[in-house]
Amino acid sequence: MKFTSGMWCLQDGVNIEWMSNVERFSVEHDSVNLLLNKFQAHRGNTLNSPTISARVTSPLEGVIGVKLVHWAGQNDNNPHYHLNKTTGHTKIQHDDAKKKLNYTSGSLNLAVSTSANDLALEFQSPASKKLTGQSPRSIGYVRDQRTEKHRYDDGIYAERQGYMLAGLDLGVGEKIYGLGERFGPLAKNGQTVDIWNEDGGTSSELAYKNIPLYISSKGYGVFINHPGKVSLEVQSERTTRVNISVPGEEIEYFVVYGATPKDILNRYTALTGRPALVPSWSYNLWLTTSFTTNYDEETVTRFLDGFRDRDIPLGVFHFDCFWMKSYQWCDFDFDSEMFPDALGYLKRLKERGLRISVWINPYIAQASPLFEVGKKNGYFIKRIDGSVWQWDMWQAGMAVVDFTNPAASKWYNSHLERLVEMGVDSFKTDFAERIPVKGVQYHNGADPDRMHNYYALLYNKTVYETLSERVGHNQGLLFARSTAPGGQAYPVHWGGDCESTFEAMAESLRGGLSLMLSGYIFWASDIGGFEGTPPPALYKRWVQFGLLSTHSRLHGSSSFRVPWIYGEDCSDVLRDCVKRKILLTPYILQEALKGHGNGTPLMRPLFLEFPEDLNTYAVDTQYMFGPNLLVAPVFTEEGEVTFYVPLSPDDEAGKWISWFDHSKSYESGRWYTETHDFDTMPILIRPGSVTVTNPTIKAPEDDALEGIELLVNGHLRVETTVEIINSAQSGEILKTVRVSPTADGKAEASGHSVKLVYVA
């Protein structure tokens, strides 16, 4: 939110009380308390003037938080994000002569100026270089009289909407990334970003997945620890700052240091929670009934036979909304008219080797038999007068389940458990963005504004834990649309409602990469686009891209996504892409386990893997799939694609090699333009890399040990460790293979019998 009008003026009706001075401070164990006030010319300035209390803490090594509070008498209503904490890693020093206080946590230092009327906070790297900070006119309390809260006739007691404002400095050339799944340019500079979950599709500034974490190209991240609406002006109000504001009386942010972008994600996920793993079967192809299309068994069986007859692997079948009777979402019952033998139907699908997913949302329509149960027992969000909050958007007379009520969560879970008993393996947890904030109350008294984004976290947690109790830790998964900080513990997430255009395919990629810079390691898009019917060229190009995402789902709104509808050549493309992804299963499992431990996503913006190559920071039309494979999706009907090949840290390792033609090599640090038919696309193998594959398996859950091949590109400079993961338990390492360079420039493997395949 913008409060200023240029450098000198404020917007009409806005007043900002800027803090300029440290009045006093105290040290308390491993924290520092500062009392900040306005410019102090004399003691009389302490009257009729606000103060802001600042508390400096460090929950984890390399992470320093600053909490700024104007009025401390407000009710401390939940929710709060869970943060992991340790102690014993801070050091506090005050140089009275230099008027400088240093608060150090691991490699990160916060220097605070305590000189009179010279307030400044500077976060410093181990080399004492400034990362970011708060310089003059960057800590303030805003009073805004432009809202309904202000009444002139209240005189001196007239209230104004208050906001806490914290401006963090940006350096020359500094780039900002992350802030959840955002569909505009990957670098957020020049953008206004509101952290507020909305159902807005993928073509605007609205987003389903808002995460108040940004990563800087300068070597740090900033996490704003506030579940309500956070507004960020990223060089869009002051060109030298990220201005962060929240309504109310307090704001807290954490600066997260990292020598590399991966280090920042490692510390952030250590703070907010590590990403969970998913079962190997989920990496196979998903097919959905789409939204408004026919779901009857005859139609679905015909499609499944078509996949079988064309030798296209298929792992998961998903029932979208209309598996339930219209106007009754959610009642968790198969529509008996369309599915007279639902239990038998699911059994027949399971006999084909398929996993089953069904669509749900956290709303109960008035026509659902469950509505009266929920109303009677107080399971829904209520209005202030105690009545059920309802509206007609989406489902007629729908209510919203109140997951702050343990009894409501248990009731909701009981219906999910019934579906699991029938054979359902996963739930698509749709919606959870249209959550009311005005005139409502929660069972536990939570603040509705703070619950708006947080609601998605409770919803996904409730469903995820229901599945995990049945299948075990790291073996359950959702297909979720909305989330909040910490939601990486409840995977998988997909990109929401996109159009069937090349432009929408590109915006979907940007959204996915942005989410991958926000603590998440798994992501999918609706292959072919959700809205509309894709032309064959787009379908095939999206299939190529979608099968090099961590999760791959054919889905649309009013039209099916089975390939032969678009032409038999589409079947050929889909078959090749699915089989390529399946042979990469050992590689995907290995990188997922690493991401589970350190927060590094499988789909990576180039700069995440090559932070020293400054050219990579502007690229948002290609990505790394794991550390070894560069992927450049084709966004044109003609097949023309321009892509950048990053600089390799080791020039002697060799050249990048085409996945499809090992005789074709690429120089590091160069741009290329190529034209590809539908049987290829730019997939490049990194020089000096070892990529584990298994071309013998037919499905991701097949035996992981037999048939392992290691693709070796170029000269190995050091020993490389390859971990073979148990496909039946994605958190278990079955074997460790060590690949060592030999005197002749080749390689040798020890630890397990594998085949070495040299691509260069």
Coordinates of C-alpha atoms in Angstrom, one line a residue, residues 273-484:
G273 CA 9.0 -26.4 8.4
R274 CA 10.6 -28.8 6.0
P275 CA 8.7 -29.8 2.8
A276 CA 7.2 -33.3 3.2
L277 CA 7.9 -36.1 0.7
V278 CA 5.3 -37.7 -1.5
P279 CA 4.9 -41.4 -2.6
S280 CA 6.6 -42.4 -5.9
W281 CA 3.4 -43.3 -7.6
S282 CA 2.4 -39.6 -7.6
Y283 CA 5.1 -38.9 -10.2
N284 CA 3.2 -40.8 -12.8
L285 CA 0.7 -39.2 -15.2
W286 CA -2.7 -38.1 -13.7
L287 CA -5.8 -38.0 -15.8
T288 CA -8.9 -36.1 -14.7
T289 CA -12.5 -36.1 -15.8
S290 CA -12.2 -32.4 -16.2
F291 CA -14.8 -30.1 -14.7
T292 CA -18.1 -30.1 -16.5
T293 CA -17.5 -33.2 -18.8
N294 CA -19.1 -36.6 -18.5
Y295 CA -17.8 -38.9 -15.8
D296 CA -19.8 -42.1 -16.3
E297 CA -18.0 -45.4 -16.2
E298 CA -18.5 -46.2 -19.9
T299 CA -16.8 -42.9 -20.9
V300 CA -14.0 -43.3 -18.4
T301 CA -13.4 -46.9 -19.3
R302 CA -13.1 -46.0 -23.0
F303 CA -10.5 -43.4 -22.1
L304 CA -8.5 -45.8 -20.0
D305 CA -8.6 -48.5 -22.7
G306 CA -7.4 -45.8 -25.1
F307 CA -4.3 -45.2 -22.9
R308 CA -3.7 -48.9 -22.6
D309 CA -4.0 -49.6 -26.3
R310 CA -1.7 -46.7 -27.2
D311 CA 0.9 -47.8 -24.5
I312 CA 0.7 -44.6 -22.6
P313 CA 1.5 -45.1 -18.9
L314 CA -1.2 -43.7 -16.6
G315 CA -0.9 -43.8 -12.8
V316 CA -3.8 -41.7 -11.2
F317 CA -7.4 -41.1 -12.2
H318 CA -9.1 -38.1 -10.7
F319 CA -12.8 -37.3 -10.3
D320 CA -13.5 -33.6 -10.4
C321 CA -16.4 -31.8 -8.9
F322 CA -19.4 -33.5 -10.4
W323 CA -18.6 -36.9 -8.8
M324 CA -21.0 -35.4 -6.2
K325 CA -24.6 -34.4 -7.0
S326 CA -25.0 -30.8 -8.1
Y327 CA -25.9 -28.2 -5.4
Q328 CA -24.6 -30.7 -2.8
W329 CA -20.9 -29.9 -2.7
C330 CA -19.6 -31.2 -0.5
D331 CA -21.5 -34.2 0.8
F332 CA -18.7 -36.7 0.1
D333 CA -21.1 -39.1 -1.6
F334 CA -20.8 -40.3 -5.2
D335 CA -23.9 -39.2 -7.2
S336 CA -26.0 -42.4 -7.2
E337 CA -27.6 -41.5 -10.6
M338 CA -24.3 -41.2 -12.4
F339 CA -22.5 -43.8 -10.3
P340 CA -25.0 -46.5 -9.2
D341 CA -22.1 -48.8 -8.1
A342 CA -19.5 -46.4 -6.9
L343 CA -17.7 -48.9 -4.7
G344 CA -17.5 -51.4 -7.5
Y345 CA -16.4 -48.7 -9.9
L346 CA -13.5 -47.7 -7.8
K347 CA -12.6 -51.3 -7.3
R348 CA -12.5 -51.9 -11.1
L349 CA -10.3 -48.8 -11.5
K350 CA -7.9 -50.1 -8.8
E351 CA -7.7 -53.4 -10.6
R352 CA -6.3 -51.6 -13.5
G353 CA -3.4 -50.5 -11.3
L354 CA -4.7 -46.9 -10.9
R355 CA -4.7 -44.7 -7.8
I356 CA -7.8 -42.6 -7.2
S357 CA -8.1 -38.9 -6.4
V358 CA -11.3 -37.0 -5.8
W359 CA -12.1 -33.3 -5.7
I360 CA -13.3 -31.6 -2.5
N361 CA -13.6 -28.1 -1.0
P362 CA -14.1 -26.8 2.5
Y363 CA -17.6 -25.6 1.8
I364 CA -21.0 -27.3 2.5
A365 CA -23.9 -26.2 0.3
Q366 CA -27.3 -25.7 1.8
A367 CA -28.8 -28.6 -0.2
S368 CA -26.2 -31.0 1.2
P369 CA -27.5 -33.4 3.8
L370 CA -24.5 -32.4 5.9
F371 CA -25.6 -28.7 6.1
E372 CA -28.1 -29.3 8.9
V373 CA -25.6 -31.4 10.8
G374 CA -23.0 -28.7 10.6
K375 CA -25.4 -26.0 11.5
K376 CA -26.8 -27.9 14.6
N377 CA -23.3 -28.7 15.9
G378 CA -21.6 -25.3 15.3
Y379 CA -19.2 -26.7 12.6
F380 CA -19.3 -23.6 10.4
I381 CA -17.9 -20.1 10.5
K382 CA -20.6 -17.9 12.1
R383 CA -21.7 -14.3 11.9
I384 CA -21.4 -12.1 14.9
D385 CA -25.0 -12.8 15.8
G386 CA -24.3 -16.5 16.0
S387 CA -26.0 -17.5 12.7
V388 CA -24.2 -19.4 10.0
W389 CA -22.3 -17.3 7.5
Q390 CA -23.6 -18.2 4.0
W391 CA -23.6 -16.9 0.5
D392 CA -24.4 -18.1 -3.0
M393 CA -21.0 -17.7 -4.7
W394 CA -20.0 -21.1 -6.0
Q395 CA -22.6 -23.2 -4.2
A396 CA -26.1 -22.1 -3.3
G397 CA -26.3 -21.1 0.4
M398 CA -22.9 -22.6 1.1
A399 CA -21.3 -22.4 4.6
V400 CA -17.6 -22.7 5.4
V401 CA -16.3 -25.3 7.7
D402 CA -14.6 -23.9 10.8
F403 CA -11.4 -25.8 11.2
T404 CA -10.5 -24.0 14.4
N405 CA -13.2 -26.2 16.0
P406 CA -11.6 -29.6 16.7
A407 CA -15.1 -31.2 16.6
A408 CA -15.7 -29.8 13.1
S409 CA -12.3 -31.1 11.9
K410 CA -13.0 -34.5 13.3
W411 CA -16.4 -34.5 11.6
Y412 CA -14.9 -33.4 8.2
N413 CA -12.2 -36.1 8.6
S414 CA -14.8 -38.8 9.2
H415 CA -16.2 -38.3 5.7
L416 CA -12.7 -38.4 4.2
E417 CA -12.0 -41.6 6.1
R418 CA -15.1 -43.2 4.6
L419 CA -13.8 -42.3 1.1
V420 CA -10.4 -43.7 1.9
E421 CA -12.1 -46.9 2.9
M422 CA -13.7 -47.0 -0.5
G423 CA -10.3 -46.8 -2.2
V424 CA -9.6 -43.1 -2.6
D425 CA -5.8 -42.4 -2.4
S426 CA -5.7 -38.6 -2.6
F427 CA -7.8 -35.5 -2.4
K428 CA -7.7 -32.4 -4.6
T429 CA -8.2 -29.7 -1.9
D430 CA -9.6 -26.9 -4.1
F431 CA -10.6 -23.4 -3.1
A432 CA -10.1 -22.1 0.5
E433 CA -9.4 -18.6 -0.8
R434 CA -12.9 -17.1 -0.6
I435 CA -12.9 -16.9 3.2
P436 CA -14.9 -14.0 4.8
V437 CA -13.4 -11.5 7.1
K438 CA -16.2 -9.0 7.9
G439 CA -18.8 -9.7 10.5
V440 CA -17.7 -13.2 11.2
Q441 CA -16.4 -15.2 14.2
Y442 CA -14.4 -18.4 14.6
H443 CA -14.9 -21.1 17.2
N444 CA -11.6 -20.3 18.9
G445 CA -12.0 -16.5 18.7
A446 CA -9.4 -16.1 16.0
D447 CA -9.0 -12.8 14.2
P448 CA -10.9 -13.1 10.9
D449 CA -8.4 -10.9 9.0
R450 CA -5.5 -13.1 10.2
M451 CA -7.5 -16.3 9.4
H452 CA -8.1 -15.4 5.7
N453 CA -4.8 -16.7 4.4
Y454 CA -4.2 -19.0 7.4
Y455 CA -7.4 -20.9 6.7
A456 CA -5.8 -22.7 3.7
L457 CA -3.1 -24.0 6.0
L458 CA -5.7 -25.5 8.5
Y459 CA -7.7 -27.0 5.6
N460 CA -4.8 -28.7 4.0
K461 CA -3.4 -29.8 7.3
T462 CA -6.7 -31.4 8.3
V463 CA -6.9 -33.4 5.0
Y464 CA -3.2 -34.3 4.8
E465 CA -3.1 -35.7 8.3
T466 CA -6.2 -37.8 7.6
L467 CA -4.3 -39.5 4.7
S468 CA -1.0 -39.7 6.6
E469 CA -2.6 -41.6 9.5
R470 CA -3.6 -44.3 7.0
V471 CA -0.6 -44.5 4.7
G472 CA 2.3 -43.4 6.9
H473 CA 4.6 -40.4 7.2
N474 CA 5.7 -38.9 3.8
Q475 CA 3.3 -41.2 1.9
G476 CA 0.2 -39.1 1.8
L477 CA -0.4 -36.2 -0.7
L478 CA -3.0 -33.6 -1.7
F479 CA -3.5 -31.7 -4.9
A480 CA -3.9 -28.3 -3.3
R481 CA -4.6 -24.9 -4.9
S482 CA -4.1 -22.5 -2.0
T483 CA -1.6 -22.3 0.9
A484 CA 0.3 -20.1 3.4

